[in-house]
PDB file of N, CA and C in Angstrom:
ATOM      1  N   MET F   1     -14.706 -28.764  -4.195  1.00  0.00           N
ATOM      2  CA  MET F   1     -14.691 -27.871  -3.053  1.00  0.00           C
ATOM      3  C   MET F   1     -14.432 -28.652  -1.768  1.00  0.00           C
ATOM      4  N   VAL F   2     -13.614 -28.086  -0.933  1.00  0.00           N
ATOM      5  CA  VAL F   2     -13.310 -28.701   0.352  1.00  0.00           C
ATOM      6  C   VAL F   2     -14.292 -28.142   1.380  1.00  0.00           C
ATOM      7  N   PRO F   3     -15.146 -28.993   1.950  1.00  0.00           N
ATOM      8  CA  PRO F   3     -16.078 -28.505   2.973  1.00  0.00           C
ATOM      9  C   PRO F   3     -15.318 -27.871   4.138  1.00  0.00           C
ATOM     10  N   GLY F   4     -15.807 -26.704   4.564  1.00  0.00           N
ATOM     11  CA  GLY F   4     -15.199 -26.023   5.697  1.00  0.00           C
ATOM     12  C   GLY F   4     -14.252 -24.899   5.321  1.00  0.00           C
ATOM     13  N   LEU F   5     -13.934 -24.758   4.035  1.00  0.00           N
ATOM     14  CA  LEU F   5     -13.059 -23.669   3.614  1.00  0.00           C
ATOM     15  C   LEU F   5     -13.890 -22.512   3.067  1.00  0.00           C
ATOM     16  N   SER F   6     -13.438 -21.308   3.337  1.00  0.00           N
ATOM     17  CA  SER F   6     -14.119 -20.109   2.844  1.00  0.00           C
ATOM     18  C   SER F   6     -13.955 -19.996   1.328  1.00  0.00           C
ATOM     19  N   GLY F   7     -14.739 -19.103   0.736  1.00  0.00           N
ATOM     20  CA  GLY F   7     -14.629 -18.851  -0.697  1.00  0.00           C
ATOM     21  C   GLY F   7     -13.235 -18.424  -1.118  1.00  0.00           C
ATOM     22  N   PRO F   8     -12.631 -17.442  -0.410  1.00  0.00           N
ATOM     23  CA  PRO F   8     -11.268 -17.047  -0.773  1.00  0.00           C
ATOM     24  C   PRO F   8     -10.272 -18.210  -0.660  1.00  0.00           C
ATOM     25  N   ALA F   9     -10.416 -19.028   0.366  1.00  0.00           N
ATOM     26  CA  ALA F   9      -9.514 -20.174   0.513  1.00  0.00           C
ATOM     27  C   ALA F   9      -9.730 -21.175  -0.619  1.00  0.00           C
ATOM     28  N   GLN F  10     -10.984 -21.376  -1.024  1.00  0.00           N
ATOM     29  CA  GLN F  10     -11.279 -22.295  -2.131  1.00  0.00           C
ATOM     30  C   GLN F  10     -10.582 -21.803  -3.405  1.00  0.00           C
ATOM     31  N   ARG F  11     -10.610 -20.498  -3.655  1.00  0.00           N
ATOM     32  CA  ARG F  11      -9.947 -19.953  -4.850  1.00  0.00           C
ATOM     33  C   ARG F  11      -8.434 -20.146  -4.769  1.00  0.00           C
ATOM     34  N   LEU F  12      -7.879 -19.965  -3.573  1.00  0.00           N
ATOM     35  CA  LEU F  12      -6.440 -20.186  -3.399  1.00  0.00           C
ATOM     36  C   LEU F  12      -6.080 -21.658  -3.562  1.00  0.00           C
ATOM     37  N   VAL F  13      -6.961 -22.539  -3.128  1.00  0.00           N
ATOM     38  CA  VAL F  13      -6.742 -23.976  -3.322  1.00  0.00           C
ATOM     39  C   VAL F  13      -6.693 -24.290  -4.814  1.00  0.00           C
ATOM     40  N   ALA F  14      -7.615 -23.732  -5.580  1.00  0.00           N
ATOM     41  CA  ALA F  14      -7.627 -23.969  -7.031  1.00  0.00           C
ATOM     42  C   ALA F  14      -6.316 -23.506  -7.664  1.00  0.00           C
ATOM     43  N   ALA F  15      -5.843 -22.344  -7.250  1.00  0.00           N
ATOM     44  CA  ALA F  15      -4.567 -21.846  -7.761  1.00  0.00           C
ATOM     45  C   ALA F  15      -3.415 -22.739  -7.303  1.00  0.00           C
ATOM     46  N   GLY F  16      -3.478 -23.191  -6.062  1.00  0.00           N
ATOM     47  CA  GLY F  16      -2.435 -24.073  -5.529  1.00  0.00           C
ATOM     48  C   GLY F  16      -2.396 -25.413  -6.233  1.00  0.00           C
ATOM     49  N   GLU F  17      -3.560 -25.956  -6.539  1.00  0.00           N
ATOM     50  CA  GLU F  17      -3.605 -27.221  -7.289  1.00  0.00           C
ATOM     51  C   GLU F  17      -2.913 -27.055  -8.634  1.00  0.00           C
ATOM     52  N   ALA F  18      -3.217 -25.965  -9.326  1.00  0.00           N
ATOM     53  CA  ALA F  18      -2.593 -25.709 -10.627  1.00  0.00           C
ATOM     54  C   ALA F  18      -1.082 -25.550 -10.476  1.00  0.00           C
ATOM     55  N   ALA F  19      -0.653 -24.813  -9.445  1.00  0.00           N
ATOM     56  CA  ALA F  19       0.776 -24.597  -9.228  1.00  0.00           C
ATOM     57  C   ALA F  19       1.519 -25.894  -8.916  1.00  0.00           C
ATOM     58  N   LEU F  20       0.839 -26.806  -8.247  1.00  0.00           N
ATOM     59  CA  LEU F  20       1.457 -28.092  -7.905  1.00  0.00           C
ATOM     60  C   LEU F  20       1.287 -29.132  -9.012  1.00  0.00           C
ATOM     61  N   GLY F  21       0.617 -28.747 -10.097  1.00  0.00           N
ATOM     62  CA  GLY F  21       0.410 -29.684 -11.201  1.00  0.00           C
ATOM     63  C   GLY F  21      -0.669 -30.710 -10.927  1.00  0.00           C
ATOM     64  N   GLU F  22      -1.569 -30.380 -10.016  1.00  0.00           N
ATOM     65  CA  GLU F  22      -2.666 -31.278  -9.663  1.00  0.00           C
ATOM     66  C   GLU F  22      -3.923 -30.893 -10.439  1.00  0.00           C
ATOM     67  N   PRO F  23      -4.778 -31.849 -10.736  1.00  0.00           N
ATOM     68  CA  PRO F  23      -6.022 -31.519 -11.434  1.00  0.00           C
ATOM     69  C   PRO F  23      -6.992 -30.786 -10.517  1.00  0.00           C
ATOM     70  N   PRO F  24      -7.925 -30.032 -11.091  1.00  0.00           N
ATOM     71  CA  PRO F  24      -8.943 -29.365 -10.264  1.00  0.00           C
ATOM     72  C   PRO F  24      -9.692 -30.389  -9.407  1.00  0.00           C
ATOM     73  N   GLY F  25      -9.896 -30.042  -8.148  1.00  0.00           N
ATOM     74  CA  GLY F  25     -10.606 -30.938  -7.239  1.00  0.00           C
ATOM     75  C   GLY F  25      -9.724 -31.969  -6.546  1.00  0.00           C
ATOM     76  N   ALA F  26      -8.423 -31.939  -6.821  1.00  0.00           N
ATOM     77  CA  ALA F  26      -7.522 -32.934  -6.225  1.00  0.00           C
ATOM     78  C   ALA F  26      -7.488 -32.829  -4.701  1.00  0.00           C
ATOM     79  N   LEU F  27      -7.486 -31.602  -4.172  1.00  0.00           N
ATOM     80  CA  LEU F  27      -7.444 -31.468  -2.713  1.00  0.00           C
ATOM     81  C   LEU F  27      -8.735 -31.951  -2.079  1.00  0.00           C
ATOM     82  N   ALA F  28      -9.863 -31.649  -2.687  1.00  0.00           N
ATOM     83  CA  ALA F  28     -11.140 -32.135  -2.149  1.00  0.00           C
ATOM     84  C   ALA F  28     -11.147 -33.658  -2.119  1.00  0.00           C
ATOM     85  N   ALA F  29     -10.633 -34.290  -3.165  1.00  0.00           N
ATOM     86  CA  ALA F  29     -10.555 -35.757  -3.202  1.00  0.00           C
ATOM     87  C   ALA F  29      -9.584 -36.270  -2.142  1.00  0.00           C
ATOM     88  N   ALA F  30      -8.474 -35.548  -1.941  1.00  0.00           N
ATOM     89  CA  ALA F  30      -7.497 -35.958  -0.931  1.00  0.00           C
ATOM     90  C   ALA F  30      -8.087 -35.865   0.472  1.00  0.00           C
ATOM     91  N   VAL F  31      -8.819 -34.787   0.749  1.00  0.00           N
ATOM     92  CA  VAL F  31      -9.444 -34.633   2.068  1.00  0.00           C
ATOM     93  C   VAL F  31     -10.489 -35.727   2.270  1.00  0.00           C
ATOM     94  N   ALA F  32     -11.263 -36.033   1.244  1.00  0.00           N
ATOM     95  CA  ALA F  32     -12.260 -37.110   1.357  1.00  0.00           C
ATOM     96  C   ALA F  32     -11.569 -38.452   1.601  1.00  0.00           C
ATOM     97  N   GLY F  33     -10.468 -38.687   0.914  1.00  0.00           N
ATOM     98  CA  GLY F  33      -9.715 -39.930   1.114  1.00  0.00           C
ATOM     99  C   GLY F  33      -9.127 -40.024   2.503  1.00  0.00           C
ATOM    100  N   TRP F  34      -8.591 -38.902   2.999  1.00  0.00           N
ATOM    101  CA  TRP F  34      -8.020 -38.890   4.350  1.00  0.00           C
ATOM    102  C   TRP F  34      -9.113 -39.069   5.397  1.00  0.00           C
ATOM    103  N   ARG F  35     -10.283 -38.468   5.142  1.00  0.00           N
ATOM    104  CA  ARG F  35     -11.413 -38.637   6.069  1.00  0.00           C
ATOM    105  C   ARG F  35     -11.791 -40.122   6.152  1.00  0.00           C
ATOM    106  N   ALA F  36     -11.882 -40.780   5.012  1.00  0.00           N
ATOM    107  CA  ALA F  36     -12.220 -42.207   4.989  1.00  0.00           C
ATOM    108  C   ALA F  36     -11.153 -43.033   5.709  1.00  0.00           C
ATOM    109  N   GLU F  37      -9.875 -42.703   5.468  1.00  0.00           N
ATOM    110  CA  GLU F  37      -8.789 -43.441   6.115  1.00  0.00           C
ATOM    111  C   GLU F  37      -8.774 -43.196   7.622  1.00  0.00           C
ATOM    112  N   ALA F  38      -9.021 -41.958   8.026  1.00  0.00           N
ATOM    113  CA  ALA F  38      -8.994 -41.610   9.451  1.00  0.00           C
ATOM    114  C   ALA F  38     -10.078 -42.351  10.226  1.00  0.00           C
ATOM    115  N   HIS F  39     -11.186 -42.631   9.573  1.00  0.00           N
ATOM    116  CA  HIS F  39     -12.307 -43.284  10.256  1.00  0.00           C
ATOM    117  C   HIS F  39     -12.472 -44.756   9.871  1.00  0.00           C
ATOM    118  N   ARG F  40     -11.491 -45.270   9.129  1.00  0.00           N
ATOM    119  CA  ARG F  40     -11.568 -46.672   8.692  1.00  0.00           C
ATOM    120  C   ARG F  40     -11.378 -47.601   9.881  1.00  0.00           C
ATOM    121  N   ARG F  41     -12.148 -48.633   9.900  1.00  0.00           N
ATOM    122  CA  ARG F  41     -12.044 -49.658  10.947  1.00  0.00           C
ATOM    123  C   ARG F  41     -11.267 -50.855  10.389  1.00  0.00           C
ATOM    124  N   GLY F  42     -10.707 -51.623  11.286  1.00  0.00           N
ATOM    125  CA  GLY F  42     -10.056 -52.870  10.888  1.00  0.00           C
ATOM    126  C   GLY F  42      -8.700 -52.688  10.244  1.00  0.00           C
ATOM    127  N   ARG F  43      -7.903 -51.717  10.716  1.00  0.00           N
ATOM    128  CA  ARG F  43      -6.546 -51.591  10.201  1.00  0.00           C
ATOM    129  C   ARG F  43      -5.744 -52.810  10.627  1.00  0.00           C
ATOM    130  N   PRO F  44      -4.775 -53.221   9.820  1.00  0.00           N
ATOM    131  CA  PRO F  44      -3.946 -54.356  10.221  1.00  0.00           C
ATOM    132  C   PRO F  44      -3.210 -54.069  11.523  1.00  0.00           C
ATOM    133  N   ALA F  45      -3.107 -55.047  12.368  1.00  0.00           N
ATOM    134  CA  ALA F  45      -2.464 -54.870  13.673  1.00  0.00           C
ATOM    135  C   ALA F  45      -0.949 -55.016  13.598  1.00  0.00           C
ATOM    136  N   LEU F  46      -0.431 -55.622  12.548  1.00  0.00           N
ATOM    137  CA  LEU F  46       1.004 -55.868  12.462  1.00  0.00           C
ATOM    138  C   LEU F  46       1.712 -54.755  11.722  1.00  0.00           C
ATOM    139  N   GLY F  47       2.794 -54.274  12.294  1.00  0.00           N
ATOM    140  CA  GLY F  47       3.645 -53.304  11.629  1.00  0.00           C
ATOM    141  C   GLY F  47       3.044 -51.918  11.523  1.00  0.00           C
ATOM    142  N   PRO F  48       3.903 -50.924  11.648  1.00  0.00           N
ATOM    143  CA  PRO F  48       3.424 -49.546  11.526  1.00  0.00           C
ATOM    144  C   PRO F  48       3.140 -49.191  10.074  1.00  0.00           C
ATOM    145  N   PRO F  49       2.095 -48.427   9.834  1.00  0.00           N
ATOM    146  CA  PRO F  49       1.860 -47.969   8.474  1.00  0.00           C
ATOM    147  C   PRO F  49       2.833 -46.849   8.141  1.00  0.00           C
ATOM    148  N   CYS F  50       3.037 -46.633   6.914  1.00  0.00           N
ATOM    149  CA  CYS F  50       3.928 -45.581   6.464  1.00  0.00           C
ATOM    150  C   CYS F  50       3.270 -44.876   5.290  1.00  0.00           C
ATOM    151  N   PRO F  51       3.166 -43.541   5.310  1.00  0.00           N
ATOM    152  CA  PRO F  51       2.502 -42.855   4.215  1.00  0.00           C
ATOM    153  C   PRO F  51       3.216 -43.063   2.889  1.00  0.00           C
ATOM    154  N   CYS F  52       4.480 -43.452   2.917  1.00  0.00           N
ATOM    155  CA  CYS F  52       5.204 -43.718   1.681  1.00  0.00           C
ATOM    156  C   CYS F  52       4.884 -45.106   1.128  1.00  0.00           C
ATOM    157  N   CYS F  53       4.406 -46.012   1.986  1.00  0.00           N
ATOM    158  CA  CYS F  53       4.202 -47.399   1.595  1.00  0.00           C
ATOM    159  C   CYS F  53       2.734 -47.766   1.417  1.00  0.00           C
ATOM    160  N   GLU F  54       1.841 -47.109   2.112  1.00  0.00           N
ATOM    161  CA  GLU F  54       0.428 -47.452   2.032  1.00  0.00           C
ATOM    162  C   GLU F  54      -0.189 -46.918   0.752  1.00  0.00           C
ATOM    163  N   ALA F  55      -1.362 -47.404   0.456  1.00  0.00           N
ATOM    164  CA  ALA F  55      -2.111 -46.876  -0.679  1.00  0.00           C
ATOM    165  C   ALA F  55      -2.306 -45.379  -0.496  1.00  0.00           C
ATOM    166  N   ASP F  56      -2.480 -44.677  -1.591  1.00  0.00           N
ATOM    167  CA  ASP F  56      -2.644 -43.225  -1.515  1.00  0.00           C
ATOM    168  C   ASP F  56      -3.950 -42.889  -0.822  1.00  0.00           C
ATOM    169  N   HIS F  57      -3.851 -42.328   0.350  1.00  0.00           N
ATOM    170  CA  HIS F  57      -5.019 -41.968   1.150  1.00  0.00           C
ATOM    171  C   HIS F  57      -5.250 -40.468   1.146  1.00  0.00           C
ATOM    172  N   GLY F  58      -4.443 -39.719   0.430  1.00  0.00           N
ATOM    173  CA  GLY F  58      -4.650 -38.291   0.302  1.00  0.00           C
ATOM    174  C   GLY F  58      -3.798 -37.411   1.191  1.00  0.00           C
ATOM    175  N   ARG F  59      -3.266 -37.936   2.276  1.00  0.00           N
ATOM    176  CA  ARG F  59      -2.562 -37.077   3.241  1.00  0.00           C
ATOM    177  C   ARG F  59      -1.312 -36.420   2.665  1.00  0.00           C
ATOM    178  N   PRO F  60      -0.522 -37.088   1.815  1.00  0.00           N
ATOM    179  CA  PRO F  60       0.656 -36.409   1.269  1.00  0.00           C
ATOM    180  C   PRO F  60       0.310 -35.141   0.471  1.00  0.00           C
ATOM    181  N   LEU F  61      -0.738 -35.179  -0.324  1.00  0.00           N
ATOM    182  CA  LEU F  61      -1.145 -33.981  -1.065  1.00  0.00           C
ATOM    183  C   LEU F  61      -1.630 -32.893  -0.106  1.00  0.00           C
ATOM    184  N   ILE F  62      -2.348 -33.278   0.916  1.00  0.00           N
ATOM    185  CA  ILE F  62      -2.803 -32.294   1.899  1.00  0.00           C
ATOM    186  C   ILE F  62      -1.597 -31.590   2.515  1.00  0.00           C
ATOM    187  N   GLU F  63      -0.576 -32.333   2.864  1.00  0.00           N
ATOM    188  CA  GLU F  63       0.613 -31.745   3.468  1.00  0.00           C
ATOM    189  C   GLU F  63       1.302 -30.795   2.495  1.00  0.00           C
ATOM    190  N   ARG F  64       1.420 -31.197   1.244  1.00  0.00           N
ATOM    191  CA  ARG F  64       2.024 -30.317   0.239  1.00  0.00           C
ATOM    192  C   ARG F  64       1.219 -29.026   0.112  1.00  0.00           C
ATOM    193  N   MET F  65      -0.101 -29.145   0.112  1.00  0.00           N
ATOM    194  CA  MET F  65      -0.946 -27.962  -0.029  1.00  0.00           C
ATOM    195  C   MET F  65      -0.840 -27.066   1.200  1.00  0.00           C
ATOM    196  N   LEU F  66      -0.717 -27.650   2.385  1.00  0.00           N
ATOM    197  CA  LEU F  66      -0.557 -26.844   3.600  1.00  0.00           C
ATOM    198  C   LEU F  66       0.664 -25.939   3.503  1.00  0.00           C
ATOM    199  N   HIS F  67       1.709 -26.425   2.857  1.00  0.00           N
ATOM    200  CA  HIS F  67       2.935 -25.640   2.716  1.00  0.00           C
ATOM    201  C   HIS F  67       2.877 -24.681   1.533  1.00  0.00           C
ATOM    202  N   ALA F  68       2.007 -24.955   0.567  1.00  0.00           N
ATOM    203  CA  ALA F  68       1.915 -24.121  -0.629  1.00  0.00           C
ATOM    204  C   ALA F  68       0.945 -22.947  -0.473  1.00  0.00           C
ATOM    205  N   LEU F  69      -0.052 -23.115   0.388  1.00  0.00           N
ATOM    206  CA  LEU F  69      -1.078 -22.083   0.541  1.00  0.00           C
ATOM    207  C   LEU F  69      -0.587 -20.907   1.382  1.00  0.00           C
ATOM    208  N   PRO F  70      -1.142 -19.721   1.148  1.00  0.00           N
ATOM    209  CA  PRO F  70      -0.867 -18.599   2.049  1.00  0.00           C
ATOM    210  C   PRO F  70      -1.340 -18.931   3.468  1.00  0.00           C
ATOM    211  N   ARG F  71      -0.796 -18.240   4.419  1.00  0.00           N
ATOM    212  CA  ARG F  71      -0.998 -18.550   5.836  1.00  0.00           C
ATOM    213  C   ARG F  71      -2.471 -18.707   6.236  1.00  0.00           C
ATOM    214  N   ARG F  72      -3.325 -17.763   5.872  1.00  0.00           N
ATOM    215  CA  ARG F  72      -4.731 -17.801   6.296  1.00  0.00           C
ATOM    216  C   ARG F  72      -5.448 -19.027   5.710  1.00  0.00           C
ATOM    217  N   ALA F  73      -5.247 -19.289   4.431  1.00  0.00           N
ATOM    218  CA  ALA F  73      -5.892 -20.443   3.792  1.00  0.00           C
ATOM    219  C   ALA F  73      -5.347 -21.749   4.368  1.00  0.00           C
ATOM    220  N   ALA F  74      -4.043 -21.783   4.640  1.00  0.00           N
ATOM    221  CA  ALA F  74      -3.451 -22.979   5.249  1.00  0.00           C
ATOM    222  C   ALA F  74      -4.033 -23.216   6.639  1.00  0.00           C
ATOM    223  N   ARG F  75      -4.259 -22.142   7.369  1.00  0.00           N
ATOM    224  CA  ARG F  75      -4.851 -22.266   8.711  1.00  0.00           C
ATOM    225  C   ARG F  75      -6.258 -22.852   8.613  1.00  0.00           C
ATOM    226  N   GLU F  76      -7.040 -22.411   7.627  1.00  0.00           N
ATOM    227  CA  GLU F  76      -8.384 -22.969   7.426  1.00  0.00           C
ATOM    228  C   GLU F  76      -8.306 -24.452   7.087  1.00  0.00           C
ATOM    229  N   LEU F  77      -7.371 -24.804   6.208  1.00  0.00           N
ATOM    230  CA  LEU F  77      -7.225 -26.217   5.838  1.00  0.00           C
ATOM    231  C   LEU F  77      -6.786 -27.049   7.042  1.00  0.00           C
ATOM    232  N   ARG F  78      -5.866 -26.528   7.845  1.00  0.00           N
ATOM    233  CA  ARG F  78      -5.446 -27.248   9.063  1.00  0.00           C
ATOM    234  C   ARG F  78      -6.631 -27.484   9.988  1.00  0.00           C
ATOM    235  N   ALA F  79      -7.522 -26.511  10.091  1.00  0.00           N
ATOM    236  CA  ALA F  79      -8.700 -26.668  10.955  1.00  0.00           C
ATOM    237  C   ALA F  79      -9.606 -27.791  10.449  1.00  0.00           C
ATOM    238  N   VAL F  80      -9.646 -28.005   9.151  1.00  0.00           N
ATOM    239  CA  VAL F  80     -10.438 -29.099   8.579  1.00  0.00           C
ATOM    240  C   VAL F  80      -9.736 -30.433   8.796  1.00  0.00           C
ATOM    241  N   VAL F  81      -8.424 -30.445   8.638  1.00  0.00           N
ATOM    242  CA  VAL F  81      -7.649 -31.689   8.656  1.00  0.00           C
ATOM    243  C   VAL F  81      -7.274 -32.134  10.068  1.00  0.00           C
ATOM    244  N   ALA F  82      -7.105 -31.209  11.004  1.00  0.00           N
ATOM    245  CA  ALA F  82      -6.653 -31.563  12.357  1.00  0.00           C
ATOM    246  C   ALA F  82      -7.528 -32.624  13.033  1.00  0.00           C
ATOM    247  N   PRO F  83      -8.862 -32.518  12.975  1.00  0.00           N
ATOM    248  CA  PRO F  83      -9.671 -33.571  13.602  1.00  0.00           C
ATOM    249  C   PRO F  83      -9.489 -34.931  12.931  1.00  0.00           C
ATOM    250  N   LEU F  84      -9.212 -34.918  11.636  1.00  0.00           N
ATOM    251  CA  LEU F  84      -8.978 -36.186  10.927  1.00  0.00           C
ATOM    252  C   LEU F  84      -7.642 -36.779  11.345  1.00  0.00           C
ATOM    253  N   ASP F  85      -6.615 -35.920  11.455  1.00  0.00           N
ATOM    254  CA  ASP F  85      -5.313 -36.388  11.932  1.00  0.00           C
ATOM    255  C   ASP F  85      -5.444 -36.980  13.333  1.00  0.00           C
ATOM    256  N   GLU F  86      -6.204 -36.298  14.175  1.00  0.00           N
ATOM    257  CA  GLU F  86      -6.379 -36.773  15.550  1.00  0.00           C
ATOM    258  C   GLU F  86      -7.120 -38.113  15.583  1.00  0.00           C
ATOM    259  N   ALA F  87      -8.139 -38.259  14.759  1.00  0.00           N
ATOM    260  CA  ALA F  87      -8.872 -39.534  14.698  1.00  0.00           C
ATOM    261  C   ALA F  87      -7.947 -40.650  14.233  1.00  0.00           C
ATOM    262  N   TYR F  88      -7.116 -40.357  13.242  1.00  0.00           N
ATOM    263  CA  TYR F  88      -6.165 -41.353  12.747  1.00  0.00           C
ATOM    264  C   TYR F  88      -5.163 -41.708  13.837  1.00  0.00           C
ATOM    265  N   ARG F  89      -4.603 -40.678  14.471  1.00  0.00           N
ATOM    266  CA  ARG F  89      -3.620 -40.890  15.535  1.00  0.00           C
ATOM    267  C   ARG F  89      -4.228 -41.681  16.689  1.00  0.00           C
ATOM    268  N   ALA F  90      -5.433 -41.327  17.103  1.00  0.00           N
ATOM    269  CA  ALA F  90      -6.075 -42.005  18.230  1.00  0.00           C
ATOM    270  C   ALA F  90      -6.314 -43.476  17.926  1.00  0.00           C
ATOM    271  N   SER F  91      -6.676 -43.786  16.712  1.00  0.00           N
ATOM    272  CA  SER F  91      -6.932 -45.185  16.379  1.00  0.00           C
ATOM    273  C   SER F  91      -5.643 -45.989  16.377  1.00  0.00           C
ATOM    274  N   ARG F  92      -4.531 -45.343  16.067  1.00  0.00           N
ATOM    275  CA  ARG F  92      -3.245 -46.038  16.055  1.00  0.00           C
ATOM    276  C   ARG F  92      -2.645 -46.118  17.449  1.00  0.00           C
ATOM    277  N   VAL F  93      -2.672 -45.025  18.178  1.00  0.00           N
ATOM    278  CA  VAL F  93      -2.051 -44.973  19.502  1.00  0.00           C
ATOM    279  C   VAL F  93      -2.759 -45.906  20.469  1.00  0.00           C
ATOM    280  N   ARG F  94      -4.060 -46.065  20.294  1.00  0.00           N
ATOM    281  CA  ARG F  94      -4.823 -46.959  21.153  1.00  0.00           C
ATOM    282  C   ARG F  94      -4.223 -48.368  21.143  1.00  0.00           C
ATOM    283  N   ARG F  95      -3.644 -48.749  20.020  1.00  0.00           N
ATOM    284  CA  ARG F  95      -3.031 -50.069  19.906  1.00  0.00           C
ATOM    285  C   ARG F  95      -1.567 -50.049  20.328  1.00  0.00           C
ATOM    286  N   GLY F  96      -1.057 -48.870  20.691  1.00  0.00           N
ATOM    287  CA  GLY F  96       0.331 -48.779  21.142  1.00  0.00           C
ATOM    288  C   GLY F  96       1.330 -48.549  20.027  1.00  0.00           C
ATOM    289  N   ASP F  97       0.885 -48.239  18.825  1.00  0.00           N
ATOM    290  CA  ASP F  97       1.799 -47.997  17.717  1.00  0.00           C
ATOM    291  C   ASP F  97       2.413 -46.604  17.835  1.00  0.00           C
ATOM    292  N   GLU F  98       3.613 -46.467  17.355  1.00  0.00           N
ATOM    293  CA  GLU F  98       4.297 -45.167  17.329  1.00  0.00           C
ATOM    294  C   GLU F  98       4.644 -44.853  15.877  1.00  0.00           C
ATOM    295  N   PHE F  99       4.405 -43.617  15.457  1.00  0.00           N
ATOM    296  CA  PHE F  99       4.649 -43.251  14.073  1.00  0.00           C
ATOM    297  C   PHE F  99       5.358 -41.926  13.965  1.00  0.00           C
ATOM    298  N   TRP F 100       6.490 -41.935  13.300  1.00  0.00           N
ATOM    299  CA  TRP F 100       7.282 -40.723  13.126  1.00  0.00           C
ATOM    300  C   TRP F 100       6.520 -39.643  12.377  1.00  0.00           C
ATOM    301  N   PHE F 101       5.673 -40.001  11.430  1.00  0.00           N
ATOM    302  CA  PHE F 101       5.058 -38.995  10.578  1.00  0.00           C
ATOM    303  C   PHE F 101       3.887 -38.286  11.265  1.00  0.00           C
ATOM    304  N   LEU F 102       3.494 -38.710  12.445  1.00  0.00           N
ATOM    305  CA  LEU F 102       2.449 -38.002  13.183  1.00  0.00           C
ATOM    306  C   LEU F 102       3.020 -37.019  14.191  1.00  0.00           C
ATOM    307  N   ASP F 103       4.340 -36.945  14.269  1.00  0.00           N
ATOM    308  CA  ASP F 103       4.975 -36.074  15.247  1.00  0.00           C
ATOM    309  C   ASP F 103       5.573 -34.820  14.635  1.00  0.00           C
ATOM    310  N   GLY F 104       5.241 -34.535  13.371  1.00  0.00           N
ATOM    311  CA  GLY F 104       5.799 -33.389  12.674  1.00  0.00           C
ATOM    312  C   GLY F 104       5.352 -32.065  13.254  1.00  0.00           C
ATOM    313  N   PRO F 105       6.008 -30.986  12.852  1.00  0.00           N
ATOM    314  CA  PRO F 105       5.680 -29.664  13.398  1.00  0.00           C
ATOM    315  C   PRO F 105       4.285 -29.193  13.017  1.00  0.00           C
ATOM    316  N   GLN F 106       3.706 -29.750  11.970  1.00  0.00           N
ATOM    317  CA  GLN F 106       2.378 -29.323  11.551  1.00  0.00           C
ATOM    318  C   GLN F 106       1.287 -30.169  12.204  1.00  0.00           C
ATOM    319  N   GLY F 107       1.644 -31.043  13.128  1.00  0.00           N
ATOM    320  CA  GLY F 107       0.635 -31.898  13.762  1.00  0.00           C
ATOM    321  C   GLY F 107       0.334 -33.117  12.927  1.00  0.00           C
ATOM    322  N   TRP F 108       1.055 -33.328  11.899  1.00  0.00           N
ATOM    323  CA  TRP F 108       0.866 -34.450  10.974  1.00  0.00           C
ATOM    324  C   TRP F 108       1.852 -35.480  11.328  1.00  0.00           C
TER     325      TRP F 108
END
């Protein structure tokens, strides 16, 4: 279960995980991983990170689910993920890094 999502959204997440070929609980694990990454201290100072190159921190699955879920459930998930995205962005921008993948239309 993803903390912060309603019961109906949780059921839609379960259906979405199955539709995407993900195991049950994959989104909850992805959100937990992204939360840990967003609040991680001591990121390397050299070179920009890239979600395609870094260890799997969960954000790619979250993005896929945001596009797969119906509008209301996606909005709930965005409300959970937006503060994590902002924490991640703030920790990077503070050092002057620029990242293409944080400028997307979904705030990611």
